[in-house]
Structures are given as C-alpha cells and as structure tokens.
CSV table of C-alpha atoms in Angstrom, one decimal:
chain,number,residue,atom,x,y,z
A,1,UNK,CA,0.1,-0.1,0.1
A,2,UNK,CA,1.5,3.3,-0.9
A,3,UNK,CA,1.5,6.3,1.4
A,4,UNK,CA,-1.1,7.9,-0.6
A,5,UNK,CA,-3.7,5.4,0.0
A,6,UNK,CA,-3.1,5.2,4.0
A,7,UNK,CA,-5.5,6.8,6.1
A,8,UNK,CA,-3.7,9.9,7.8
A,9,UNK,CA,-3.6,11.1,11.4
A,10,UNK,CA,-2.2,14.4,13.0
A,11,UNK,CA,-1.9,13.9,16.6
A,12,UNK,CA,-1.1,17.1,18.6
A,13,UNK,CA,1.1,16.6,21.6
A,14,UNK,CA,2.2,13.4,19.9
A,15,UNK,CA,5.5,13.4,21.7
A,16,UNK,CA,3.7,13.2,25.3
A,17,UNK,CA,2.7,10.3,27.3
A,18,UNK,CA,-0.8,9.8,25.9
A,19,UNK,CA,0.0,11.3,22.7
A,20,UNK,CA,3.0,8.9,22.0
A,21,UNK,CA,0.6,5.9,22.8
A,22,UNK,CA,-2.0,7.4,20.5
A,23,UNK,CA,0.7,7.7,17.6
A,24,UNK,CA,1.9,4.2,18.1
A,25,UNK,CA,-1.6,2.7,18.3
A,26,UNK,CA,-2.7,4.3,15.0
A,27,UNK,CA,0.3,3.5,13.4
A,28,UNK,CA,-0.2,-0.1,14.1
A,29,UNK,CA,-3.6,0.4,12.7
A,30,UNK,CA,-2.0,1.4,9.5
A,31,UNK,CA,-2.4,5.0,9.7
A,32,UNK,CA,0.6,7.3,8.4
A,33,UNK,CA,1.0,9.7,11.2
A,34,UNK,CA,2.1,13.3,11.9
A,35,UNK,CA,3.8,13.4,15.4
A,36,UNK,CA,3.2,16.9,16.6
A,37,UNK,CA,5.3,18.6,19.2
A,38,UNK,CA,5.5,21.9,20.9
A,39,UNK,CA,8.9,21.9,22.3
A,40,UNK,CA,10.6,18.5,22.2
A,41,UNK,CA,11.7,18.1,18.5
A,42,UNK,CA,14.1,15.5,19.2
A,43,UNK,CA,11.6,13.3,20.7
A,44,UNK,CA,9.1,13.8,18.1
A,45,UNK,CA,11.7,12.9,15.4
A,46,UNK,CA,12.6,9.8,17.5
A,47,UNK,CA,9.1,8.7,17.3
A,48,UNK,CA,8.8,9.3,13.9
A,49,UNK,CA,11.9,7.5,13.1
A,50,UNK,CA,11.1,4.5,15.1
A,51,UNK,CA,7.7,4.2,13.3
A,52,UNK,CA,9.5,4.7,9.7
A,53,UNK,CA,12.1,2.4,10.7
A,54,UNK,CA,9.5,-0.4,11.4
A,55,UNK,CA,7.9,0.0,8.0
A,56,UNK,CA,5.1,2.7,8.9
A,57,UNK,CA,5.0,6.1,7.9
A,58,UNK,CA,5.5,9.2,10.0
A,59,UNK,CA,6.8,12.7,10.2
A,60,UNK,CA,7.4,15.3,12.9
A,61,UNK,CA,5.6,18.4,12.9
A,62,UNK,CA,5.9,21.3,15.4
A,63,UNK,CA,4.2,24.5,16.5
A,64,UNK,CA,2.3,26.2,19.4
A,65,UNK,CA,-1.4,24.8,19.1
A,66,UNK,CA,-2.7,28.3,20.0
A,67,UNK,CA,-1.0,29.8,17.2
A,68,UNK,CA,-3.1,29.5,14.0
A,69,UNK,CA,-0.1,30.2,11.6
A,70,UNK,CA,1.9,27.6,13.2
A,71,UNK,CA,-0.9,24.9,13.2
A,72,UNK,CA,-1.8,26.0,9.6
A,73,UNK,CA,2.0,25.0,8.7
A,74,UNK,CA,1.4,21.6,10.6
A,75,UNK,CA,-1.5,20.9,8.7
A,76,UNK,CA,0.1,21.9,5.5
A,77,UNK,CA,3.1,19.8,6.3
A,78,UNK,CA,1.0,16.7,6.9
A,79,UNK,CA,-1.0,17.2,3.8
A,80,UNK,CA,2.2,17.5,1.9
A,81,UNK,CA,3.7,14.4,3.1
A,82,UNK,CA,0.6,12.1,2.9
A,83,UNK,CA,-2.1,13.7,0.8
A,84,UNK,CA,-4.5,14.5,2.9
A,85,UNK,CA,-5.7,14.3,6.6
A,86,UNK,CA,-8.5,11.8,7.9
A,87,UNK,CA,-8.1,12.0,11.7
A,88,UNK,CA,-6.9,14.8,14.1
A,89,UNK,CA,-6.4,13.7,17.6
A,90,UNK,CA,-5.9,16.7,20.0
A,91,UNK,CA,-4.0,15.3,23.0
A,92,UNK,CA,-1.9,18.7,23.6
A,93,UNK,CA,-2.4,20.4,26.9
A,94,UNK,CA,-1.2,21.4,30.3
A,95,UNK,CA,-2.4,21.1,33.8
A,96,UNK,CA,-1.5,23.4,36.6
A,97,UNK,CA,-3.1,22.4,39.9
A,98,UNK,CA,-4.0,24.8,42.6
A,99,UNK,CA,-6.9,25.9,44.7
A,100,UNK,CA,-9.0,28.5,42.9
A,101,UNK,CA,-8.6,31.1,45.8
A,102,UNK,CA,-4.9,31.1,45.3
A,103,UNK,CA,-4.2,30.3,41.7
A,104,UNK,CA,-2.0,32.9,40.0
A,105,UNK,CA,-4.0,34.5,37.0
A,106,UNK,CA,-0.9,34.3,34.9
A,107,UNK,CA,-1.1,30.4,35.3
A,108,UNK,CA,-4.9,30.5,34.5
A,109,UNK,CA,-4.2,32.4,31.2
A,110,UNK,CA,-1.4,30.2,30.2
A,111,UNK,CA,-3.5,27.1,30.9
A,112,UNK,CA,-6.5,28.3,29.0
A,113,UNK,CA,-4.5,29.7,26.1
A,114,UNK,CA,-3.4,26.2,25.6
A,115,UNK,CA,-6.1,24.2,26.5
A,116,UNK,CA,-9.0,26.2,25.2
A,117,UNK,CA,-7.6,28.4,22.4
A,118,UNK,CA,-5.5,25.6,21.1
A,119,UNK,CA,-8.2,23.1,20.9
A,120,UNK,CA,-10.4,25.6,19.4
A,121,UNK,CA,-7.7,26.5,16.7
A,122,UNK,CA,-7.0,23.0,16.0
A,123,UNK,CA,-10.6,22.0,15.6
A,124,UNK,CA,-11.2,24.9,13.4
A,125,UNK,CA,-8.5,23.8,11.1
A,126,UNK,CA,-9.6,20.1,11.4
A,127,UNK,CA,-13.3,21.2,10.5
A,128,UNK,CA,-12.1,22.8,7.3
A,129,UNK,CA,-9.4,20.0,6.3
A,130,UNK,CA,-10.3,16.6,7.4
A,131,UNK,CA,-11.7,14.3,4.7
A,132,UNK,CA,-15.0,12.9,4.5
A,133,UNK,CA,-15.1,9.7,6.6
A,134,UNK,CA,-12.6,11.1,9.2
A,135,UNK,CA,-12.6,12.0,12.7
A,136,UNK,CA,-11.6,14.8,15.3
A,137,UNK,CA,-10.9,13.6,18.7
A,138,UNK,CA,-10.5,16.1,21.5
A,139,UNK,CA,-9.4,15.4,25.1
A,140,UNK,CA,-11.3,16.2,28.3
A,141,UNK,CA,-10.8,14.9,31.7
A,142,UNK,CA,-13.0,12.7,33.9
A,143,UNK,CA,-12.5,15.4,36.7
A,144,UNK,CA,-15.3,17.3,35.0
A,145,UNK,CA,-17.6,15.1,37.0
A,146,UNK,CA,-15.3,13.9,40.0
A,147,UNK,CA,-14.6,17.6,40.7
A,148,UNK,CA,-11.2,16.7,42.8
A,149,UNK,CA,-10.0,19.9,44.7
A,150,UNK,CA,-7.4,21.9,43.1
A,151,UNK,CA,-8.3,20.9,39.7
A,152,UNK,CA,-10.7,24.0,39.3
A,153,UNK,CA,-9.1,26.0,36.6
A,154,UNK,CA,-8.0,22.9,34.7
A,155,UNK,CA,-11.4,21.4,34.6
A,156,UNK,CA,-12.8,24.9,33.5
A,157,UNK,CA,-10.6,24.5,30.4
A,158,UNK,CA,-11.7,20.9,29.7
A,159,UNK,CA,-15.4,21.8,30.4
A,160,UNK,CA,-14.8,24.3,27.5
A,161,UNK,CA,-13.2,21.6,25.4
A,162,UNK,CA,-16.4,19.4,26.0
A,163,UNK,CA,-18.5,22.1,25.0
A,164,UNK,CA,-16.9,23.2,21.8
A,165,UNK,CA,-16.6,19.4,20.7
A,166,UNK,CA,-20.2,18.8,21.0
A,167,UNK,CA,-21.4,21.9,19.2
A,168,UNK,CA,-18.8,21.2,16.4
A,169,UNK,CA,-20.1,17.5,15.9
A,170,UNK,CA,-23.5,19.3,15.2
A,171,UNK,CA,-22.0,21.9,12.9
A,172,UNK,CA,-20.4,19.3,10.5
A,173,UNK,CA,-23.8,17.8,9.8
A,174,UNK,CA,-23.4,16.4,6.2
A,175,UNK,CA,-19.8,16.3,6.2
A,176,UNK,CA,-19.4,12.5,7.4
A,177,UNK,CA,-17.0,13.6,10.0
A,178,UNK,CA,-17.5,12.5,13.6
A,179,UNK,CA,-16.3,14.6,16.6
A,180,UNK,CA,-15.8,13.3,20.1
A,181,UNK,CA,-13.8,13.9,23.1
A,182,UNK,CA,-12.0,11.5,25.3
A,183,UNK,CA,-12.0,12.1,29.1
A,184,UNK,CA,-9.3,10.1,30.7
A,185,UNK,CA,-9.3,9.2,34.6
A,186,UNK,CA,-6.1,9.1,36.4
A,187,UNK,CA,-3.3,8.0,34.0
A,188,UNK,CA,0.2,7.3,34.6
A,189,UNK,CA,1.9,10.0,32.6
A,190,UNK,CA,4.8,12.6,33.6
A,191,UNK,CA,2.0,15.2,33.4
A,192,UNK,CA,-0.1,13.5,35.9
A,193,UNK,CA,2.3,12.1,38.3
A,194,UNK,CA,4.2,15.4,38.5
A,195,UNK,CA,4.1,17.1,42.1
A,196,UNK,CA,2.1,14.0,43.5
A,197,UNK,CA,3.6,12.1,46.4
A,198,UNK,CA,3.3,8.0,46.7
A,199,UNK,CA,0.3,8.2,48.9
A,200,UNK,CA,-1.5,10.5,46.6
A,201,UNK,CA,-0.9,8.2,43.5
A,202,UNK,CA,-1.7,5.1,45.5
A,203,UNK,CA,-5.1,6.7,46.6
A,204,UNK,CA,-6.1,7.5,43.0
A,205,UNK,CA,-5.1,4.2,41.9
A,206,UNK,CA,-7.5,2.6,44.2
A,207,UNK,CA,-10.3,5.1,43.3
A,208,UNK,CA,-11.6,3.0,40.3
A,209,UNK,CA,-13.1,-0.2,40.7
A,210,UNK,CA,-10.4,-2.0,38.8
A,211,UNK,CA,-8.1,-0.7,41.4
A,212,UNK,CA,-5.2,0.8,39.2
A,213,UNK,CA,-3.9,3.6,37.2
A,214,UNK,CA,-4.9,3.9,33.7
A,215,UNK,CA,-1.9,3.6,31.2
A,216,UNK,CA,-1.4,5.7,28.1
A,217,UNK,CA,-2.1,2.5,26.0
A,218,UNK,CA,-5.8,2.3,27.6
A,219,UNK,CA,-6.5,5.9,26.5
A,220,UNK,CA,-5.1,5.1,22.9
A,221,UNK,CA,-7.4,2.1,22.7
A,222,UNK,CA,-10.5,4.6,23.2
A,223,UNK,CA,-9.1,7.0,20.7
A,224,UNK,CA,-8.4,4.2,18.0
A,225,UNK,CA,-12.1,3.2,18.4
A,226,UNK,CA,-13.3,6.6,17.9
A,227,UNK,CA,-10.9,7.2,14.9
A,228,UNK,CA,-11.8,3.9,13.2
A,229,UNK,CA,-15.0,1.6,13.6
A,230,UNK,CA,-16.9,3.9,15.8
A,231,UNK,CA,-18.6,5.9,12.9
A,232,UNK,CA,-22.0,5.8,14.9
A,233,UNK,CA,-20.5,7.6,18.0
A,234,UNK,CA,-20.7,11.3,17.2
A,235,UNK,CA,-20.9,14.3,19.5
A,236,UNK,CA,-20.0,12.2,22.8
A,237,UNK,CA,-17.6,12.5,25.4
A,238,UNK,CA,-16.1,9.0,26.0
A,239,UNK,CA,-15.0,8.5,29.9
A,240,UNK,CA,-11.9,6.3,29.7
A,241,UNK,CA,-11.2,5.8,33.5
A,242,UNK,CA,-11.9,2.2,34.7
A,243,UNK,CA,-15.1,3.0,36.2
A,244,UNK,CA,-14.3,5.9,38.3
A,245,UNK,CA,-17.4,7.4,39.5
C-alpha cells in the first residue's frame, strides 16, 4: 500500500505520554501519522523515526497549538507528506493545579490559552481540512465530574473543550466527520504524576473499581475506536477511566 492510500492522522502533543501511545496505536492500525510537538523536536523525530524504521509512515511537525499560523503550517506539512488528513487527535494540553482561591492568574491564562484556544484553533483547522469519513478527537478529563479539589481551573478549561466538541459535531452535519472527546481518568503519565507523592498516587489508583491507574495505552485504545470503527459514535464524551465515579 502506498503512503497516498493510507489513512492519515495528525496527533497534537504526539511526543507526550498519551499522545505517543496514540501515535503508536494508530500506526499499528495502518495510519500514516504526523507526530506534533510543541517543544521537544528530538523526541518527536525519534518517535517518527522508530515508526518509519518499522515500516510505517510518520513525520514530525512542530508548533504552538494556540498559534493559528503555526498549526496551519503543521496541517500543510501533513497534507504535503501524505496527501490529506483523515483524523485529528488533539492531546496537547497542560495541567496546573491549585485551589481556585490561590491560583495565579498568569497560570490561569497560560493553561486556558493552550487548552481552550489551542483546542479551538486545531478543531477549526480540522473542521475545514479533515476528509469525509474522518474523525476529530479532542481531550477532556474525568475530573469534570469527579470534581477533585485543586483542579478547578484545569477542569474549567476542559469543560470548555467538551462544549466546543459537542457543538462542532452538530455543525459538521452532512460532512461525514465525527467529533468526540475522550475524558481520561488518572493515567500514569509524567503530566499526571508530577507533584504527587506516593500516597496520593496510591489513593488515586484505588479510586477506580479496577484498582489501578490507567496506562497511556488504555487511552489510546479509546482513541483508536473513535478514529476507526466507531462511525456511529458522534458528539459524545467517552470517559476512559476504569469505572471511576
């Protein structure tokens, strides 16, 4: 099969924990993948090189997700390499935790710029450039309904992601493009583990009925479902959290 015949996925944050697992999972499904990075070009290039070395098709593309010109260039590079885009998975985001009463507003602005504006910029480009039969997958969090303390500003940004995702699904009526969000529970990534002691991690691991943390590969399975066979799942938030209430 030539590269031009493959389905093509652009994964923002593709050099990160969940993003990398998504890239690797979609590659195993036969996708050509664009591995997006914001700051770590070497890691994205290494991931793309590993996929290419194993017989897959991958490139690295960079840019600030909240910068529409940078992301237009990333979409352009993906289309130039592979002939089009079928799936956009938007895993890029940051998580800054603090009680609402004490969160610095600069941190609020930084998080909302990346998580809200970034998702909006990428979703806007995807809405105009994903091919028929394709999928857009954004990322929320299970904390939108578990309401853990210190997550207030982060949850606010992800609630906005859920809202724009569900509206976009309705706006793309007639284009045969699904739009969904994945809402992971506690997942063993550097983003999640940073700043937590062993007791906090252990308590979170026990919170789900399956009594473990999610792994990036667990979340990638949900994305692969939405990116591939789940054509009748549209305008939904899929909670991938092991049964966390």
